[in-house]
Amino acid sequence: MPIHTETELYAPIKQYFEQRGYTVKGEVKHCDLVAIRGEEPPVVVELKKSFNIPLLVQGIDRLRLTQEVYVAFELPNKGRAPHRLQWEEIRRLCRMLGLGVITVQFYQRKQPAVNIVCEPTPYVLRANKRAALQVVHEFHERSGDYNVGGSTQQKLMTAYREKSLHCAYLLREHGPLSPRRLREFTSNKAVSSLLQKNYYRWFIRQSRGIYYLTPSGEQALTEYAHVLTAFTFQTSSEQLVDV
């Protein structure tokens, strides 16, 4: 049930903290909600109708006052994370910023439900060396920059697709070839696996160890003609012998 103003979040969150022994007051030194329990550091909660960047900026600003800062918003429809994200992505982002997250779900016939998505605890990001190496490897394996950054719902030119196109190009230009000959021409040690898996269905085995190009492969060479320049330049300086 969409709320009209962020002030509707105040009462249920206030009740949540009061039930846990806090004294709660609103609009204290520009903080939407401040909760204090005994001698503990103050808890600050910033309220917004929905999860957005201004809410995060407000939360970060409040970290100058206390480490116990939450950002709060209404739980989106059907409980899905906002902006087509996953809840784990929301948690990870806010933990990296040092912020906690509170959601409030409103109902027509019962009291609002307050949920702590994550606590404002320091987050230590663990480097993924394997993933980093994969990025570097993919970068260097591509012959050029064929994708536009930010593209969605489009076929991307990956290193794997490039290597497949290279094999397809050689088969079109020189007829059926063996994996060994393709390996020599492309310097790709994984040619045999690429042909056998045949992920794009561009290749077909004519006989043992001899591969043809399929109509789908011919179509791909037309679709990605702009990528073939690198292959043309590479093979024009080599003496290719048909098998």
mmCIF file of C-alpha atoms in Angstrom:
data_model
loop_
_atom_site.group_PDB
_atom_site.id
_atom_site.type_symbol
_atom_site.label_atom_id
_atom_site.label_comp_id
_atom_site.label_asym_id
_atom_site.label_seq_id
_atom_site.Cartn_x
_atom_site.Cartn_y
_atom_site.Cartn_z
ATOM 1 C CA MET A 1 0.000 0.000 0.000
ATOM 2 C CA PRO A 2 1.966 3.068 -1.213
ATOM 3 C CA ILE A 3 2.383 5.828 1.325
ATOM 4 C CA HIS A 4 1.881 9.499 0.498
ATOM 5 C CA THR A 5 4.637 11.060 2.599
ATOM 6 C CA GLU A 6 7.735 9.829 4.388
ATOM 7 C CA THR A 7 6.266 11.013 7.696
ATOM 8 C CA GLU A 8 4.062 7.899 7.640
ATOM 9 C CA LEU A 9 7.212 5.866 8.339
ATOM 10 C CA TYR A 10 7.896 7.695 11.586
ATOM 11 C CA ALA A 11 5.247 6.175 13.891
ATOM 12 C CA PRO A 12 5.914 2.461 13.166
ATOM 13 C CA ILE A 13 9.707 2.909 13.367
ATOM 14 C CA LYS A 14 9.363 4.919 16.571
ATOM 15 C CA GLN A 15 7.246 2.142 18.071
ATOM 16 C CA TYR A 16 9.816 -0.452 16.944
ATOM 17 C CA PHE A 17 12.632 1.244 18.847
ATOM 18 C CA GLU A 18 10.491 2.115 21.879
ATOM 19 C CA GLN A 19 9.622 -1.571 22.258
ATOM 20 C CA ARG A 20 13.364 -2.184 22.548
ATOM 21 C CA GLY A 21 13.862 0.312 25.328
ATOM 22 C CA TYR A 22 14.774 3.432 23.377
ATOM 23 C CA THR A 23 13.467 6.924 23.859
ATOM 24 C CA VAL A 24 12.609 8.326 20.449
ATOM 25 C CA LYS A 25 12.194 11.887 19.206
ATOM 26 C CA GLY A 26 11.696 13.290 15.711
ATOM 27 C CA GLU A 27 13.496 16.070 13.855
ATOM 28 C CA VAL A 28 16.441 16.503 16.197
ATOM 29 C CA LYS A 29 19.105 18.722 14.591
ATOM 30 C CA HIS A 30 17.807 17.883 11.116
ATOM 31 C CA CYS A 31 17.816 14.124 11.818
ATOM 32 C CA ASP A 32 14.434 12.570 10.931
ATOM 33 C CA LEU A 33 14.451 10.235 13.935
ATOM 34 C CA VAL A 34 16.815 9.923 16.893
ATOM 35 C CA ALA A 35 16.612 7.036 19.368
ATOM 36 C CA ILE A 36 18.668 6.872 22.568
ATOM 37 C CA ARG A 37 18.886 4.054 25.135
ATOM 38 C CA GLY A 38 20.785 4.787 28.324
ATOM 39 C CA GLU A 39 24.418 5.699 27.710
ATOM 40 C CA GLU A 40 24.562 4.037 24.310
ATOM 41 C CA PRO A 41 25.464 6.080 21.212
ATOM 42 C CA PRO A 42 22.448 7.672 19.527
ATOM 43 C CA VAL A 43 20.688 5.869 16.697
ATOM 44 C CA VAL A 44 19.744 8.058 13.732
ATOM 45 C CA VAL A 45 17.194 7.020 11.115
ATOM 46 C CA GLU A 46 16.666 8.925 7.872
ATOM 47 C CA LEU A 47 13.283 8.465 6.204
ATOM 48 C CA LYS A 48 12.276 8.450 2.540
ATOM 49 C CA LYS A 49 9.268 7.083 0.675
ATOM 50 C CA SER A 50 11.578 4.971 -1.488
ATOM 51 C CA PHE A 51 15.192 3.851 -1.670
ATOM 52 C CA ASN A 52 17.212 6.399 -3.652
ATOM 53 C CA ILE A 53 20.527 8.221 -3.819
ATOM 54 C CA PRO A 54 19.420 11.283 -1.775
ATOM 55 C CA LEU A 55 18.513 8.895 1.058
ATOM 56 C CA LEU A 56 21.989 7.344 0.952
ATOM 57 C CA VAL A 57 23.619 10.792 0.862
ATOM 58 C CA GLN A 58 21.620 11.834 3.936
ATOM 59 C CA GLY A 59 22.632 8.650 5.715
ATOM 60 C CA ILE A 60 26.318 9.148 4.931
ATOM 61 C CA ASP A 61 26.104 12.713 6.218
ATOM 62 C CA ARG A 62 24.662 11.480 9.530
ATOM 63 C CA LEU A 63 27.669 9.172 10.022
ATOM 64 C CA ARG A 64 29.497 12.290 11.205
ATOM 65 C CA LEU A 65 27.223 12.222 14.257
ATOM 66 C CA THR A 66 27.119 8.495 15.082
ATOM 67 C CA GLN A 67 28.010 5.114 13.628
ATOM 68 C CA GLU A 68 24.471 3.885 14.285
ATOM 69 C CA VAL A 69 22.707 5.233 11.189
ATOM 70 C CA TYR A 70 19.810 3.594 9.343
ATOM 71 C CA VAL A 71 18.077 4.546 6.111
ATOM 72 C CA ALA A 72 14.384 3.639 6.058
ATOM 73 C CA PHE A 73 11.808 3.382 3.279
ATOM 74 C CA GLU A 74 8.552 1.630 2.461
ATOM 75 C CA LEU A 75 8.878 -1.990 1.400
ATOM 76 C CA PRO A 76 8.243 -2.029 -2.360
ATOM 77 C CA ASN A 77 5.314 -3.873 -3.893
ATOM 78 C CA LYS A 78 5.411 -7.670 -3.433
ATOM 79 C CA GLY A 79 8.521 -7.363 -1.293
ATOM 80 C CA ARG A 80 10.887 -6.984 -4.218
ATOM 81 C CA ALA A 81 14.074 -4.989 -3.827
ATOM 82 C CA PRO A 82 13.894 -1.537 -5.457
ATOM 83 C CA HIS A 83 15.414 -0.613 -8.819
ATOM 84 C CA ARG A 84 15.363 -4.273 -9.990
ATOM 85 C CA LEU A 85 18.154 -5.095 -7.576
ATOM 86 C CA GLN A 86 18.429 -8.066 -5.246
ATOM 87 C CA TRP A 87 18.143 -7.551 -1.495
ATOM 88 C CA GLU A 88 21.663 -8.913 -1.063
ATOM 89 C CA GLU A 89 22.903 -6.170 -3.393
ATOM 90 C CA ILE A 90 21.109 -3.546 -1.283
ATOM 91 C CA ARG A 91 22.632 -4.992 1.880
ATOM 92 C CA ARG A 92 26.119 -5.112 0.386
ATOM 93 C CA LEU A 93 25.908 -1.521 -0.856
ATOM 94 C CA CYS A 94 24.691 -0.128 2.455
ATOM 95 C CA ARG A 95 27.194 -2.138 4.483
ATOM 96 C CA MET A 96 30.003 -0.738 2.336
ATOM 97 C CA LEU A 97 28.678 2.722 3.191
ATOM 98 C CA GLY A 98 28.382 1.823 6.880
ATOM 99 C CA LEU A 99 24.587 2.197 6.897
ATOM 100 C CA GLY A 100 21.800 0.016 8.220
ATOM 101 C CA VAL A 101 18.548 -0.500 6.311
ATOM 102 C CA ILE A 102 14.971 -0.557 7.607
ATOM 103 C CA THR A 103 11.851 -1.295 5.570
ATOM 104 C CA VAL A 104 8.237 -0.750 6.590
ATOM 105 C CA GLN A 105 5.380 -2.694 5.033
ATOM 106 C CA PHE A 106 1.923 -1.171 5.336
ATOM 107 C CA TYR A 107 -1.373 -3.083 5.355
ATOM 108 C CA GLN A 108 -5.021 -2.050 5.108
ATOM 109 C CA ARG A 109 -6.270 -3.989 8.127
ATOM 110 C CA LYS A 110 -3.268 -4.568 10.384
ATOM 111 C CA GLN A 111 -0.327 -2.739 11.874
ATOM 112 C CA PRO A 112 2.713 -1.899 9.722
ATOM 113 C CA ALA A 113 5.592 -4.394 9.821
ATOM 114 C CA VAL A 114 9.087 -3.045 10.467
ATOM 115 C CA ASN A 115 12.025 -5.120 9.238
ATOM 116 C CA ILE A 116 15.753 -4.608 9.753
ATOM 117 C CA VAL A 117 17.319 -5.555 6.423
ATOM 118 C CA CYS A 118 20.856 -5.040 7.729
ATOM 119 C CA GLU A 119 22.592 -3.492 10.719
ATOM 120 C CA PRO A 120 24.995 -0.534 10.392
ATOM 121 C CA THR A 121 28.113 -2.609 10.951
ATOM 122 C CA PRO A 122 31.447 -1.981 9.203
ATOM 123 C CA TYR A 123 31.765 -3.998 6.008
ATOM 124 C CA VAL A 124 35.084 -5.439 4.863
ATOM 125 C CA LEU A 125 35.213 -6.067 1.130
ATOM 126 C CA ARG A 126 37.109 -9.218 0.240
ATOM 127 C CA ALA A 127 39.040 -8.985 -3.009
ATOM 128 C CA ASN A 128 38.268 -11.755 -5.484
ATOM 129 C CA LYS A 129 41.631 -12.319 -7.165
ATOM 130 C CA ARG A 130 40.276 -15.030 -9.451
ATOM 131 C CA ALA A 131 37.515 -12.752 -10.755
ATOM 132 C CA ALA A 132 40.016 -9.919 -11.225
ATOM 133 C CA LEU A 133 42.287 -12.174 -13.275
ATOM 134 C CA GLN A 134 39.323 -13.218 -15.416
ATOM 135 C CA VAL A 135 38.596 -9.547 -16.190
ATOM 136 C CA VAL A 136 42.225 -8.946 -17.204
ATOM 137 C CA HIS A 137 42.301 -12.129 -19.284
ATOM 138 C CA GLU A 138 39.045 -11.277 -21.100
ATOM 139 C CA PHE A 139 40.336 -7.744 -21.765
ATOM 140 C CA HIS A 140 43.572 -8.904 -23.380
ATOM 141 C CA GLU A 141 41.932 -11.743 -25.324
ATOM 142 C CA ARG A 142 39.715 -9.341 -27.260
ATOM 143 C CA SER A 143 41.222 -7.914 -30.448
ATOM 144 C CA GLY A 144 39.299 -4.643 -30.292
ATOM 145 C CA ASP A 145 36.517 -2.645 -28.639
ATOM 146 C CA TYR A 146 33.322 -3.861 -30.294
ATOM 147 C CA ASN A 147 30.810 -3.212 -27.490
ATOM 148 C CA VAL A 148 29.252 0.051 -26.332
ATOM 149 C CA GLY A 149 29.435 0.411 -22.547
ATOM 150 C CA GLY A 150 26.023 0.342 -20.878
ATOM 151 C CA SER A 151 24.398 -1.837 -23.552
ATOM 152 C CA THR A 152 21.637 -4.192 -22.427
ATOM 153 C CA GLN A 153 19.646 -6.923 -24.179
ATOM 154 C CA GLN A 154 22.236 -7.079 -26.958
ATOM 155 C CA LYS A 155 24.703 -9.721 -28.046
ATOM 156 C CA LEU A 156 28.115 -8.823 -26.666
ATOM 157 C CA MET A 157 31.361 -9.457 -28.483
ATOM 158 C CA THR A 158 33.243 -11.617 -26.001
ATOM 159 C CA ALA A 159 36.664 -13.189 -26.457
ATOM 160 C CA TYR A 160 34.926 -16.566 -26.889
ATOM 161 C CA ARG A 161 32.681 -15.227 -29.654
ATOM 162 C CA GLU A 162 35.717 -13.651 -31.347
ATOM 163 C CA LYS A 163 37.604 -16.959 -31.318
ATOM 164 C CA SER A 164 34.553 -18.725 -32.728
ATOM 165 C CA LEU A 165 34.266 -16.112 -35.482
ATOM 166 C CA HIS A 166 37.936 -16.543 -36.307
ATOM 167 C CA CYS A 167 37.426 -20.275 -36.834
ATOM 168 C CA ALA A 168 34.282 -19.615 -38.876
ATOM 169 C CA TYR A 169 36.139 -17.110 -41.045
ATOM 170 C CA LEU A 170 38.942 -19.585 -41.771
ATOM 171 C CA LEU A 171 36.466 -22.329 -42.650
ATOM 172 C CA ARG A 172 34.680 -20.014 -45.054
ATOM 173 C CA GLU A 173 37.888 -18.859 -46.712
ATOM 174 C CA HIS A 174 39.718 -22.175 -46.901
ATOM 175 C CA GLY A 175 37.064 -24.852 -46.754
ATOM 176 C CA PRO A 176 36.893 -27.764 -44.278
ATOM 177 C CA LEU A 177 39.774 -27.785 -41.804
ATOM 178 C CA SER A 178 40.993 -29.960 -38.980
ATOM 179 C CA PRO A 179 41.293 -28.739 -35.391
ATOM 180 C CA ARG A 180 45.060 -29.044 -35.718
ATOM 181 C CA ARG A 181 45.170 -26.690 -38.714
ATOM 182 C CA LEU A 182 42.795 -24.237 -37.041
ATOM 183 C CA ARG A 183 44.984 -24.331 -33.945
ATOM 184 C CA GLU A 184 48.005 -23.452 -36.074
ATOM 185 C CA PHE A 185 46.228 -20.589 -37.825
ATOM 186 C CA THR A 186 44.643 -19.069 -34.710
ATOM 187 C CA SER A 187 47.210 -19.951 -32.005
ATOM 188 C CA ASN A 188 44.210 -20.926 -29.906
ATOM 189 C CA LYS A 189 45.025 -24.027 -27.846
ATOM 190 C CA ALA A 190 41.344 -24.534 -27.010
ATOM 191 C CA VAL A 191 40.164 -24.881 -30.621
ATOM 192 C CA SER A 192 39.224 -28.561 -30.237
ATOM 193 C CA SER A 193 37.007 -27.812 -27.238
ATOM 194 C CA LEU A 194 35.441 -24.834 -29.040
ATOM 195 C CA LEU A 195 34.526 -26.987 -32.047
ATOM 196 C CA GLN A 196 33.234 -29.893 -29.989
ATOM 197 C CA LYS A 197 31.067 -27.790 -27.681
ATOM 198 C CA ASN A 198 29.866 -25.786 -30.703
ATOM 199 C CA TYR A 199 28.045 -23.316 -28.458
ATOM 200 C CA TYR A 200 26.756 -21.142 -31.322
ATOM 201 C CA ARG A 201 26.029 -24.096 -33.695
ATOM 202 C CA TRP A 202 28.344 -22.623 -36.310
ATOM 203 C CA PHE A 203 30.323 -25.805 -36.981
ATOM 204 C CA ILE A 204 29.549 -29.331 -38.112
ATOM 205 C CA ARG A 205 31.871 -32.309 -38.320
ATOM 206 C CA GLN A 206 32.078 -33.670 -41.861
ATOM 207 C CA SER A 207 34.187 -36.653 -40.933
ATOM 208 C CA ARG A 208 36.591 -37.573 -38.185
ATOM 209 C CA GLY A 209 38.678 -34.475 -37.414
ATOM 210 C CA ILE A 210 37.295 -32.360 -40.291
ATOM 211 C CA TYR A 211 34.868 -29.473 -39.716
ATOM 212 C CA TYR A 212 32.561 -27.508 -42.025
ATOM 213 C CA LEU A 213 30.857 -24.150 -41.557
ATOM 214 C CA THR A 214 27.062 -24.268 -41.049
ATOM 215 C CA PRO A 215 24.550 -21.776 -42.538
ATOM 216 C CA SER A 216 24.299 -20.225 -39.045
ATOM 217 C CA GLY A 217 28.045 -19.689 -39.158
ATOM 218 C CA GLU A 218 27.780 -18.006 -42.569
ATOM 219 C CA GLN A 219 25.073 -15.736 -41.195
ATOM 220 C CA ALA A 220 27.220 -14.855 -38.177
ATOM 221 C CA LEU A 221 30.093 -13.814 -40.439
ATOM 222 C CA THR A 222 27.743 -11.408 -42.200
ATOM 223 C CA GLU A 223 26.306 -10.122 -38.910
ATOM 224 C CA TYR A 224 29.744 -9.518 -37.422
ATOM 225 C CA ALA A 225 31.526 -8.413 -40.589
ATOM 226 C CA HIS A 226 33.005 -5.434 -38.732
ATOM 227 C CA VAL A 227 34.973 -7.834 -36.516
ATOM 228 C CA LEU A 228 36.509 -9.762 -39.406
ATOM 229 C CA THR A 229 38.970 -6.978 -40.241
ATOM 230 C CA ALA A 230 41.367 -8.182 -37.566
ATOM 231 C CA PHE A 231 41.249 -11.725 -38.941
ATOM 232 C CA THR A 232 41.734 -10.539 -42.544
ATOM 233 C CA PHE A 233 44.827 -8.549 -41.569
ATOM 234 C CA GLN A 234 46.233 -11.424 -39.554
ATOM 235 C CA THR A 235 45.791 -14.097 -42.199
ATOM 236 C CA SER A 236 46.820 -11.952 -45.180
ATOM 237 C CA SER A 237 50.416 -12.044 -43.976
ATOM 238 C CA GLU A 238 50.419 -15.816 -43.466
ATOM 239 C CA GLN A 239 50.707 -18.569 -46.057
ATOM 240 C CA LEU A 240 47.642 -20.666 -45.388
ATOM 241 C CA VAL A 241 47.551 -24.082 -46.964
ATOM 242 C CA ASP A 242 44.186 -25.784 -47.476
ATOM 243 C CA VAL A 243 43.842 -29.341 -46.295
#
